[in-house]
Short mmCIF file of C-alpha atoms and ligand atoms in Angstrom, two decimals:
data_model
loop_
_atom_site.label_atom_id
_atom_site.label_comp_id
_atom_site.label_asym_id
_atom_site.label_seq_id
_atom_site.Cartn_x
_atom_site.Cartn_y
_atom_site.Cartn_z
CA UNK A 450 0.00 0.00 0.00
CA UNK A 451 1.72 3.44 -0.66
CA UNK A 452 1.55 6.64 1.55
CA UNK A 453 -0.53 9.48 0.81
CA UNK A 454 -0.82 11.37 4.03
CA UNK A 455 -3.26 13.37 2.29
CA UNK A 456 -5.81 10.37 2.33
CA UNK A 457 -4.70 9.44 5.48
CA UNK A 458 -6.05 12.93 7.03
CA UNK A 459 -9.03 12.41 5.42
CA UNK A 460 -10.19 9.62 7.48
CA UNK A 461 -9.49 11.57 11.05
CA UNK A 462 -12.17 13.67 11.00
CA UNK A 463 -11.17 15.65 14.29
CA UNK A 464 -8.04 16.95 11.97
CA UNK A 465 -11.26 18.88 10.54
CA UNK A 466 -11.95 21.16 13.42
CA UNK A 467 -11.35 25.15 14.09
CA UNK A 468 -9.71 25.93 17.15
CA UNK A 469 -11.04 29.61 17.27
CA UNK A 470 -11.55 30.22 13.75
CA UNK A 471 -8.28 28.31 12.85
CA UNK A 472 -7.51 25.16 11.29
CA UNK A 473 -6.22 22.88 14.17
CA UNK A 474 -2.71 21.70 14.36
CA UNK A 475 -2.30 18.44 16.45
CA UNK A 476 1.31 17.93 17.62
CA UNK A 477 0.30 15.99 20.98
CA UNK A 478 0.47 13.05 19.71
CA UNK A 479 3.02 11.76 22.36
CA UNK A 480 0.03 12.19 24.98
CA UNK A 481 -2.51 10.95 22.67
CA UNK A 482 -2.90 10.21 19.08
CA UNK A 483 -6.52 10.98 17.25
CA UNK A 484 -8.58 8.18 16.08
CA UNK A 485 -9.31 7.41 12.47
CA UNK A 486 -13.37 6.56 11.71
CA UNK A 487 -12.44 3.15 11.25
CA UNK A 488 -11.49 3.09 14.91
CA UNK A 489 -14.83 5.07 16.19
CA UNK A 490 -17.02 2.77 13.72
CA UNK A 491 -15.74 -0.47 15.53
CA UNK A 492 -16.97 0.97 18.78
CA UNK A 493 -20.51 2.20 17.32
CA UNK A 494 -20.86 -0.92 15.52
CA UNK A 495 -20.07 -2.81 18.68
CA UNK A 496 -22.71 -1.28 20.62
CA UNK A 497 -24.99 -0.90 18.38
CA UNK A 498 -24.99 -4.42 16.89
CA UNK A 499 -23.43 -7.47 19.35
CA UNK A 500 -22.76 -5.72 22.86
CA UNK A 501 -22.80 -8.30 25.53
CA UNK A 502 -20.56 -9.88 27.83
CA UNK A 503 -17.96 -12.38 26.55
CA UNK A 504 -16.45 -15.76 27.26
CA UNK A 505 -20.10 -16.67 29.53
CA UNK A 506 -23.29 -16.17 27.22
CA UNK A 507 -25.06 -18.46 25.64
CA UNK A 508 -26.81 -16.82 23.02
CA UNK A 509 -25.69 -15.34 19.50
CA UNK A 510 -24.74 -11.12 20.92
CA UNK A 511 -22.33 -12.98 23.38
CA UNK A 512 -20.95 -15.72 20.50
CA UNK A 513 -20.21 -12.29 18.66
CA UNK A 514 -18.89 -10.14 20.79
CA UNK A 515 -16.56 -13.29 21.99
CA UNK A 516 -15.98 -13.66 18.28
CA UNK A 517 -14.37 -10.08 18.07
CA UNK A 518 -12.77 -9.93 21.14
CA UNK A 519 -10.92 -13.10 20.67
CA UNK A 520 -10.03 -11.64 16.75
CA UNK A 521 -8.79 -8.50 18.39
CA UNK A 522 -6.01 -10.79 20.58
CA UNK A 523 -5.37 -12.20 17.47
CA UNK A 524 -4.54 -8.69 15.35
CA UNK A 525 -2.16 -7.55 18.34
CA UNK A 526 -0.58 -11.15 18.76
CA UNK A 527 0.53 -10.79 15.11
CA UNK A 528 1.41 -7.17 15.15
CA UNK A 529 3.73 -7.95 18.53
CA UNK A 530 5.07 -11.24 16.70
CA UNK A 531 3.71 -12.71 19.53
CA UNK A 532 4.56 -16.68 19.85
CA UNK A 533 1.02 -17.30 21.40
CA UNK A 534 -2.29 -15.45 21.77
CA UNK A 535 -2.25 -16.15 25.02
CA UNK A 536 0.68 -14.54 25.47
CA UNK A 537 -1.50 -10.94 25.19
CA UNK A 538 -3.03 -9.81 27.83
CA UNK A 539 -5.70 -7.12 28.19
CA UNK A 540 -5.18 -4.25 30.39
CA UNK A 541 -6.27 -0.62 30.64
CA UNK A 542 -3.23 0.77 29.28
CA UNK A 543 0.89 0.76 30.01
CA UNK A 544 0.00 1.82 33.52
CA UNK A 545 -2.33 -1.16 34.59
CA UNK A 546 0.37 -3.49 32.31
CA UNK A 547 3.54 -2.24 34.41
CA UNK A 548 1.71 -2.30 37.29
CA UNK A 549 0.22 -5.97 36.83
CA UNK A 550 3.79 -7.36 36.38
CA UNK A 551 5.49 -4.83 39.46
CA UNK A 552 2.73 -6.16 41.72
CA UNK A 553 3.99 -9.53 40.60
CA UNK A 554 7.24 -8.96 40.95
CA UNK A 555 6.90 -7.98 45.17
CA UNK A 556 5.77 -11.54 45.63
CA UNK A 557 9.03 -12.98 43.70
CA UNK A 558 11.51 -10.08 45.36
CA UNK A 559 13.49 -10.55 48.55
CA UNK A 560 15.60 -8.47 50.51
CA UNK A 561 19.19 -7.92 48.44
CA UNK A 562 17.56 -8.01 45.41
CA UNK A 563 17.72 -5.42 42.66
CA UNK A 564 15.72 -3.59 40.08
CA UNK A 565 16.69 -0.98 37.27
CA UNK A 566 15.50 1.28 35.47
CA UNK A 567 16.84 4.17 33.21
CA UNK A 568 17.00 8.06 34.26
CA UNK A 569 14.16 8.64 31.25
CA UNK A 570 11.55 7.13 33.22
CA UNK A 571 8.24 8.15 33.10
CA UNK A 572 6.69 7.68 36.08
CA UNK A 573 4.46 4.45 35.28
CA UNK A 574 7.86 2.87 34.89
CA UNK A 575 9.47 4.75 37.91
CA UNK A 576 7.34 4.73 40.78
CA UNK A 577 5.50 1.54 40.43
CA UNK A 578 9.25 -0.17 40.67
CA UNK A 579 9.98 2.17 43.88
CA UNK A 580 6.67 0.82 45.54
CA UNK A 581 7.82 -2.83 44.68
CA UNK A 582 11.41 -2.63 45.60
CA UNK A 583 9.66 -0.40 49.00
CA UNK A 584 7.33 -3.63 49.77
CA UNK A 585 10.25 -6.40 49.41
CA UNK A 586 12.85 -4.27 51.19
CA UNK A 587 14.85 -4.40 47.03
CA UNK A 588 16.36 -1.48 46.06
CA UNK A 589 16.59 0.13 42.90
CA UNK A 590 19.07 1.43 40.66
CA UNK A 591 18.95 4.26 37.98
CA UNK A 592 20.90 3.81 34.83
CA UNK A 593 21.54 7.18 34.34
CA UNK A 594 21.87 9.27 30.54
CA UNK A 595 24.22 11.86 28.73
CA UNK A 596 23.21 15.42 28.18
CA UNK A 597 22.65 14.20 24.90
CA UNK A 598 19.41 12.23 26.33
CA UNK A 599 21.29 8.97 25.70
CA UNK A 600 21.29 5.95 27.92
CA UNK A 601 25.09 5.78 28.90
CA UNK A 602 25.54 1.91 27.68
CA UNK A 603 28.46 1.47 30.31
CA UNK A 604 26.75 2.75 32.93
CA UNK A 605 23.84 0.22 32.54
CA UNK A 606 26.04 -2.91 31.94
CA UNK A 607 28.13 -2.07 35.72
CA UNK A 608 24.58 -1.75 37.53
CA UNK A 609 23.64 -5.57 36.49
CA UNK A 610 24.69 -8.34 38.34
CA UNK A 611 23.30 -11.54 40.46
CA UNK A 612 21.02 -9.78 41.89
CA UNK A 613 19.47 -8.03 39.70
CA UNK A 614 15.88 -9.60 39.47
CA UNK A 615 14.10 -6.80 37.33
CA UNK A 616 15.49 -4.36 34.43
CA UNK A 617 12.89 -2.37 33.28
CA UNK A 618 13.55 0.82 30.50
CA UNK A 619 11.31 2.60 27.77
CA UNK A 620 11.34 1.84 24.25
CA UNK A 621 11.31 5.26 23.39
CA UNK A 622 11.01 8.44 25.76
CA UNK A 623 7.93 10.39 26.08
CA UNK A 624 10.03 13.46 27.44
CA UNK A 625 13.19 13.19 25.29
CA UNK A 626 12.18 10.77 21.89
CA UNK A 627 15.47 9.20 22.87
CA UNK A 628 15.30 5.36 21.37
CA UNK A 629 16.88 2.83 23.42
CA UNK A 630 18.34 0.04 21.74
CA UNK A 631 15.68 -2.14 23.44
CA UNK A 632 17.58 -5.46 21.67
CA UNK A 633 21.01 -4.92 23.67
CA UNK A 634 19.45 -3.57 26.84
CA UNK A 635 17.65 -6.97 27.08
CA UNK A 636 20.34 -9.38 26.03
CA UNK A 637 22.84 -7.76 29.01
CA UNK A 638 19.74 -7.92 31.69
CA UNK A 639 19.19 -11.97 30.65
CA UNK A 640 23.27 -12.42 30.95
CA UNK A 641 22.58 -12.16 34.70
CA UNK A 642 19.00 -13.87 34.76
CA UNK A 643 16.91 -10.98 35.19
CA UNK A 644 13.62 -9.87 33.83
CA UNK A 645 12.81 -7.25 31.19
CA UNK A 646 10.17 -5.15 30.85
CA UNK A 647 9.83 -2.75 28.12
CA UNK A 648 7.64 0.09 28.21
CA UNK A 649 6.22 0.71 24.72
CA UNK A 650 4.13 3.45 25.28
CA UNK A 651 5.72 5.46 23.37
CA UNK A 652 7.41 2.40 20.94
CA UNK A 653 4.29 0.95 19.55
CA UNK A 654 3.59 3.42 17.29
CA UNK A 655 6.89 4.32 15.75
CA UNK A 656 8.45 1.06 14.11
CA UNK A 657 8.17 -2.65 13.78
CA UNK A 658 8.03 -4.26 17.04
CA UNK A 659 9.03 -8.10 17.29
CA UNK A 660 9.18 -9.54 20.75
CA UNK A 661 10.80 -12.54 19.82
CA UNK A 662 13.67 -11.12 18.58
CA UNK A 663 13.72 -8.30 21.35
CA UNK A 664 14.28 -11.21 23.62
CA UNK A 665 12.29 -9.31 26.72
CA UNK A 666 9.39 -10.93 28.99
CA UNK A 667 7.24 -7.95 29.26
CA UNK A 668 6.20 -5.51 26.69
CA UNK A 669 3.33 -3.29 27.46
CA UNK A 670 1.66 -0.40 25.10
CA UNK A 671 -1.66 1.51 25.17
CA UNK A 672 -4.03 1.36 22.51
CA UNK A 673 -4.47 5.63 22.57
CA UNK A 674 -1.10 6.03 21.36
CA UNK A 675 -1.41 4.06 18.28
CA UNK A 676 -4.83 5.34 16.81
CA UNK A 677 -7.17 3.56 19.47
CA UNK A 678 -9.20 4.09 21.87
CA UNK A 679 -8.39 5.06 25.19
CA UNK A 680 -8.44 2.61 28.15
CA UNK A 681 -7.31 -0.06 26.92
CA UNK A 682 -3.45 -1.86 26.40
CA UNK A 683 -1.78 -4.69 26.17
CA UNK A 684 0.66 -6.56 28.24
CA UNK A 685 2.11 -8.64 25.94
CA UNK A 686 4.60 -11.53 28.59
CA UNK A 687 6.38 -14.22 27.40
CA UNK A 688 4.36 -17.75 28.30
CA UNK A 689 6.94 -19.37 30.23
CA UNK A 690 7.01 -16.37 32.77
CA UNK A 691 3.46 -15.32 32.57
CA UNK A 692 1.97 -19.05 33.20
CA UNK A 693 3.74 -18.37 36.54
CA UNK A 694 3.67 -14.97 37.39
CA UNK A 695 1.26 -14.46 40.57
CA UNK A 696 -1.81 -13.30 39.88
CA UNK A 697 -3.10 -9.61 40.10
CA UNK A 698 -6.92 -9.09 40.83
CA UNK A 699 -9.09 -11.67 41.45
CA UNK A 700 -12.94 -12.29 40.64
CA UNK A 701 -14.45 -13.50 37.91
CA UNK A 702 -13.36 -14.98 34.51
CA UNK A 703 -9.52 -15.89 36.07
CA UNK A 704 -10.53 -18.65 38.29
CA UNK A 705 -10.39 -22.20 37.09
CA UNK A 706 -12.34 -23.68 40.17
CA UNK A 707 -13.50 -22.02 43.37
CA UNK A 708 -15.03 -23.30 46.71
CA UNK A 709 -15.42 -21.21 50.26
CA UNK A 710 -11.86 -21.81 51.15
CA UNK A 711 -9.84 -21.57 48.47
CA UNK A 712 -9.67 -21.09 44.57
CA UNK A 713 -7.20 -22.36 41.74
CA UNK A 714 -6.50 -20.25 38.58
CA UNK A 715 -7.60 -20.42 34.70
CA UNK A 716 -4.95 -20.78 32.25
CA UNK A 717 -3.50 -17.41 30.25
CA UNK A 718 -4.72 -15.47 29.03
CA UNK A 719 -7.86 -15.48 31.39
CA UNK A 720 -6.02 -15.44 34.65
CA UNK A 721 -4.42 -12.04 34.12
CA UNK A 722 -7.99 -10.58 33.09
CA UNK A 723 -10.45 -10.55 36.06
CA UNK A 724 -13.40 -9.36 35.54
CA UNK A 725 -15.52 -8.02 32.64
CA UNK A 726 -12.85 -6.58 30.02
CA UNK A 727 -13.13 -3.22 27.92
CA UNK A 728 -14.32 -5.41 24.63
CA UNK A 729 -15.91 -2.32 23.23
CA UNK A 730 -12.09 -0.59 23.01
CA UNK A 731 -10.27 -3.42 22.80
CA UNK A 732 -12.63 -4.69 19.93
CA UNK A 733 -11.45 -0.94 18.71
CA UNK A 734 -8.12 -1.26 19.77
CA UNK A 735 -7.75 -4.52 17.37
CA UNK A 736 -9.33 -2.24 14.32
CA UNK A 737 -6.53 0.15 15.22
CA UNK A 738 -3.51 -1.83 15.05
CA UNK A 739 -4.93 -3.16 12.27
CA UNK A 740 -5.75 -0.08 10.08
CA UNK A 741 -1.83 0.73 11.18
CA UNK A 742 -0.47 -2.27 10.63
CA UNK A 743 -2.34 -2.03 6.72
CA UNK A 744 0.36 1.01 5.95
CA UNK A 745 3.65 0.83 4.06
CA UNK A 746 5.52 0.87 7.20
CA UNK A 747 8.93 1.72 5.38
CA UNK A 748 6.60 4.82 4.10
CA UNK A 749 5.44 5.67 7.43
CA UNK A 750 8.78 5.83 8.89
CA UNK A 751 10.27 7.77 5.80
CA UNK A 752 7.48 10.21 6.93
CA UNK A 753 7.68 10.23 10.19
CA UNK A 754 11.67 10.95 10.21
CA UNK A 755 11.10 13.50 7.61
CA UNK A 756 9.06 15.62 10.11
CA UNK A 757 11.39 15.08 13.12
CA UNK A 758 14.51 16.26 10.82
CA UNK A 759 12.56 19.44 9.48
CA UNK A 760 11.74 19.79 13.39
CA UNK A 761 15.14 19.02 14.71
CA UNK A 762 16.61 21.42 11.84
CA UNK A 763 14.29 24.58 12.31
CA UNK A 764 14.83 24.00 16.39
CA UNK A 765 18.41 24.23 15.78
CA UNK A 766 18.24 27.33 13.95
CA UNK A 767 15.68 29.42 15.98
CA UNK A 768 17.20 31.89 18.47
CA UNK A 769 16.53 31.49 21.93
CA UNK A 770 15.82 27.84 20.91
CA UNK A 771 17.11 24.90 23.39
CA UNK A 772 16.56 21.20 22.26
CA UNK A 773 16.07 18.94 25.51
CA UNK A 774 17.32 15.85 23.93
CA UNK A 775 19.27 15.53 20.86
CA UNK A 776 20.15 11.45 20.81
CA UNK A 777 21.51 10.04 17.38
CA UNK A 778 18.33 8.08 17.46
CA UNK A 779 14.85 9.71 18.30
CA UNK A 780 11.37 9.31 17.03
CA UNK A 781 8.40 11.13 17.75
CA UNK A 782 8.68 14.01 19.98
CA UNK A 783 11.04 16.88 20.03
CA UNK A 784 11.28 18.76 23.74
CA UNK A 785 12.38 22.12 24.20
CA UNK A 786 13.01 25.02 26.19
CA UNK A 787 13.01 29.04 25.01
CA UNK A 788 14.53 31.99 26.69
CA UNK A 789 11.76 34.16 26.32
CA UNK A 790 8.98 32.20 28.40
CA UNK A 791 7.86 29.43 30.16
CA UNK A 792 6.74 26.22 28.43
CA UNK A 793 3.57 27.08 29.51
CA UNK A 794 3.17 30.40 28.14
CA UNK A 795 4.48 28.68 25.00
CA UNK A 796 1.69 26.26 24.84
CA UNK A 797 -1.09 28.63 25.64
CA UNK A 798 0.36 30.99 22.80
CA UNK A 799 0.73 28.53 20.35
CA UNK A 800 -2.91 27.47 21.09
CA UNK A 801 -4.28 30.52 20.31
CA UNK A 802 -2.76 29.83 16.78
CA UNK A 803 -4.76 26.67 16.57
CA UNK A 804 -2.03 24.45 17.51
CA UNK A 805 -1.53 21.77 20.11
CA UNK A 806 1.61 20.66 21.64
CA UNK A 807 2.12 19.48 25.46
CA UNK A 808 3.91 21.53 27.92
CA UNK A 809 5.28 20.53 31.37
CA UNK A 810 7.57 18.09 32.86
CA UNK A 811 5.42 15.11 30.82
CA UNK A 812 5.01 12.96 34.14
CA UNK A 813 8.91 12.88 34.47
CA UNK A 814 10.09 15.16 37.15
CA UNK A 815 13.42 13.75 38.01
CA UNK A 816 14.36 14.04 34.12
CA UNK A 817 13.35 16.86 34.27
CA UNK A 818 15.73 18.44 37.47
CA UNK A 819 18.36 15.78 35.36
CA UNK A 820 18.20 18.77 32.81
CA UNK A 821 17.68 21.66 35.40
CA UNK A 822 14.40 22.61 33.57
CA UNK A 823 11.10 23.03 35.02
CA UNK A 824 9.37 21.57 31.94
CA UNK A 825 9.55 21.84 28.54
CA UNK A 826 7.45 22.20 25.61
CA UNK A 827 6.69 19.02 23.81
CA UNK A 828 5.89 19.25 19.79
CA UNK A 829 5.00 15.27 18.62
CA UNK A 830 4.30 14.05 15.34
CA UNK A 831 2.00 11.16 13.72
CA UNK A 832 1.23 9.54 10.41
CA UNK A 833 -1.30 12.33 9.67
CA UNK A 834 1.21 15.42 10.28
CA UNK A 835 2.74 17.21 7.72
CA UNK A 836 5.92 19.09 6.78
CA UNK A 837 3.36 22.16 6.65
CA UNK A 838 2.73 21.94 10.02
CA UNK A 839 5.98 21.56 11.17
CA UNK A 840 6.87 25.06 8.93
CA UNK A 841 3.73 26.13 10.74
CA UNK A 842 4.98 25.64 14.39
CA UNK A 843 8.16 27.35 13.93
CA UNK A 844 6.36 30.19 12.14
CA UNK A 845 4.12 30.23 15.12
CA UNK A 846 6.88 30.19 17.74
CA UNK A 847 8.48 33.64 15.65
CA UNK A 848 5.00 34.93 16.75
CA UNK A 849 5.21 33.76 20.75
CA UNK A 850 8.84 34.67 20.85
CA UNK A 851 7.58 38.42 19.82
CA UNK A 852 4.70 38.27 21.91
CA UNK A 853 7.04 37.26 25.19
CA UNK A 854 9.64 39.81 24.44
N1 LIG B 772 5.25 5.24 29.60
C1 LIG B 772 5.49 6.20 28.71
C2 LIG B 772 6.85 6.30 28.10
C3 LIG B 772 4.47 7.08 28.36
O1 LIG B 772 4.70 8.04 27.47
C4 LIG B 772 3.19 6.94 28.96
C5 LIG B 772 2.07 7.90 28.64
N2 LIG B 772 2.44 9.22 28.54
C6 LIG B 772 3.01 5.90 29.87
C7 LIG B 772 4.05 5.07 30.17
C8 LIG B 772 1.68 5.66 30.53
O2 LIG B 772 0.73 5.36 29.55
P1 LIG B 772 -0.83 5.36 29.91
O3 LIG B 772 -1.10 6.68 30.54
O4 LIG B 772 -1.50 5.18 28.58
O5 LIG B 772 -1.05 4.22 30.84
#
C-alpha cells in the first residue's frame, strides 16, 4: 500500500476542526494520538450491533462479541510477533500493564535483590518499581543518561549483576524521543537472569516491534497512542514467565475452580484478566492496530523521520531555541526550552494559533531536574502530520517569541 498522508487525514475527521476560527494543528500526539473513523465505527458498531458480555453467554450477541474480542487478541498477537495469543493480555493501558507485572514482581523479590530502570523514566515505569522494591525491602538502581538524552551503555552494563531480578527501561522516551536500543538492553539484563520489561508506550507506534527477537518478557503499550481508543493496552509476557507470574486481581473470569476456602486459577490469558474486560475498546483497539499495521511501514517511517529532521533542523536554527534531547536516534517528539517564556506560556500561545503541543515536565520530574528545567514544551508528530505543520509551528513560535519579548 503506498503513503498518501493526504488520504490518510481524510479519514481523522477531528483533523477537521477550528480551534477559534483556525484550522487545528495536532502535535500531541506523544500524549494521545486521534482516532481514524475506522477506529470510532468499531466501537458504534459494537454497541450498536453485538454488545454483551464475553467468554459466559449463551446466546448469538455474546458468540459475537466473543468472536471479536478473541479476533482483536489475534490482530495484536501478530502485530507484537507474539509466539502465542495467550501470550496478550488485556489491560487498561501501560500503567495497569507495568503495574500488573510490578505487583507480581513484590511476591518474587526478597531483601538484596535489585531492580533498574533508566533516568528517562516516566513515572508508570518509575514509581510503580519504587513501591515494589519499598514492599520487598529491594532497592533500585537508575541507569543514568548523557546530556545528549542517551542511555550511557556502560553505565547500565556495571549496575547488572546476580542480583538483579528486574530491568525495566522505555522503548522510546515520552520526554526526550530518545530510542533505546531495546535489543542490547535486554540481552545484558538476561546475561545475569533478570527480567525485562519494556515500556512501549511510546514504541508501539513508531516502528516494527518483534518480541521474539527483542528477547524481553514484558512488553506493554496503550491502545491511545497508536490510533485507538483510550483505556485499553496490552501486556504482551512471554508464556513461560506469565503461566507463573502471581496473579493480580481476582474475581471473575480468572478462576479455574473455586469453593469457600480456596480457589485455583484459569490458564493465560484469562487469569491475568479478572473481571468483565473493555471489549468495546479493545474490539477498537484490534481495528486500530490493524488499520496501522495495513500502511507501508517503510513509508510511514520515511514520513515520520522526515518531520522530526525538518523539526530538529528549524529548532536548531531558531534563536533562543534549546533542544532537551538531541540522541543520534529519536522518534516522535522533540522537547524544548526558550529563553523568552515558560513552556507554559508557549503552549497557551501557540494554542491561540490553533495548535496543540504538550507543555510541562510530561510525568517525568526527576528528568526533568536531570536537565535543570522546570518543563519543557513538547511538539509530537504522527502519520497524519505534515511538513506544513511543522513550517507552521516554527512560524508560530516567531510569533510567541515576539509576543514574550
Ligand atoms: N510510559 C510512557 C513512556 C508514556 O509516554 C506513557 C504515557 N504518557 C506511559 C508510560 C503511561 O501510559 P498510559 O497513561 O497510557 O497508561
Amino acid at each position: 500500500m503506498s503513503f498518501d498522508v493526504t488520504a490518510i487525514r481524510k479519514e481523522f475527521p477531528i483533523l477537521e476542526r477550528k480551534i477559534d476560527g483556525k484550522p487545528l494543528i495536532y502535535l500531541d500526539n506523544a500524549a494521545t494520538t486521534q482516532k481514524p473513523q475506522c477506529v470510532i465505527d468499531a466501537i458504534v458498531d459494537y454497541y450498536t450491533q453485538c454488545n454483551a458480555n464475553v467468554h459466559r453467554g449463551a446466546h448469538q450477541l455474546a458468540d459475537e462479541a466473543t468472536r471479536r474480542f478473541e479476533n482483536a487478541r489475534d490482530i495484536i498477537a501478530q502485530f507484537l510477533n507474539a509466539k502465542a495469543r495467550h501470550e496478550v493480555i488485556w489491560t487498561s493501558g501501560t500503567t495497569e500493564s507495568i503495574n500488573i507485572v510490578a505487583h507480581g514482581l513484590t511476591k518474587l523479590l526478597k531483601a538484596g535483590d535489585e531492580v533498574v530502570v533508566t533516568a528517562m523514566e516516566h513515572h508508570a515505569n518509575l514509581v510503580t518499581w519504587q513501591q515494589a522494591c519499598l514492599q520487598a525491602g529491594a532497592s533500585l538502581h537508575i541507569a543514568p543518561i548523557s546530556d545528549l538524552g542517551e542511555l550511557d551503555l556502560d553505565a547500565f552494563d556495571a549496575l547488572l549483576n546476580e542480583n538483579t531480578k528486574m530491568v525495566a527501561f522505555p522503548h522510546v522516551s515520552n520526554a526526550l524521543g530518545s530510542v533505546n536500543p531495546i535489543k542490547r538492553l535486554t540481552q545484558k539484563a538476561k546475561e545475569v537472569g533478570a527480567w525485562v520489561l519494556v515500556d512501549g508506550a511510546q514504541g508501539a507506534a513508531h516502528g516494527d516491534i518483534d518480541v521474539q527477537d527483542i528477547g524481553c518478557d514484558f512488553y506493554a503499550f496503550s491502545a491511545h497512542k497508536i490510533y485507538g481508543p483510550m483505556g485499553v493496552g496490552i501486556l504482551w509476557g512471554r508464556e513461560e514467565v506469565l503461566a507463573d507470574w502471581p496473579v493480580w486481581q481476582t474475581g471473575g473470569e480468572m478462576i479455574s475452580r473455586v469453593s469457600y476456602s480456596e480457589s485455583s486459577w484459569n490458564v493465560l490469558p484469562y487469569r491475568l484478566e479478572a473481571g468483565t474486560p473493555n471489549v468495546g475498546d479493545a474490539i477498537a483497539m484490534g481495528a486500530a492496530i490493524k488499520w496501522y499495521s495495513e500502511l507501508d511501514q517503510a513509508a510511514v517511517q520515511a514520513h515520520e523521520k522526515a518531520l522530526m529532521m525538518s523539526a530538529t533542523e528549524q529548532a536548531m536554527a531558531f534563536d533562543g531555541l534549546r533542544i532537551i534531547g538531541n540522541a543520534h536516534h529519536k522518534v516522535g517528539a522533540i522537547s524544548f526550552v526558550m529563553d523568552s517564556g515558560h513552556p507554559a506560556d508557549i503552549g497557551f500561545l501557540l494554542d491561540r494559533q490553533g495548535i496543540a503541543i504538550r507543555t510541562g515536565d510530561h510525568c517525568a520530574q526527576p528528568l526533568m531536574d536531570r536537565f535543570q528545567v522546570p518543563g519543557t514544551a513538547r511538539a509530537s508528530f504522527a502519520v497524519y502530520n505534515t511538513l506544513e505543520e511543522v513550517d507552521a509551528l516554527f512560524e508560530a513560535l516567531r510569533k510567541v517569541k515576539t509576543m514574550l519579548a
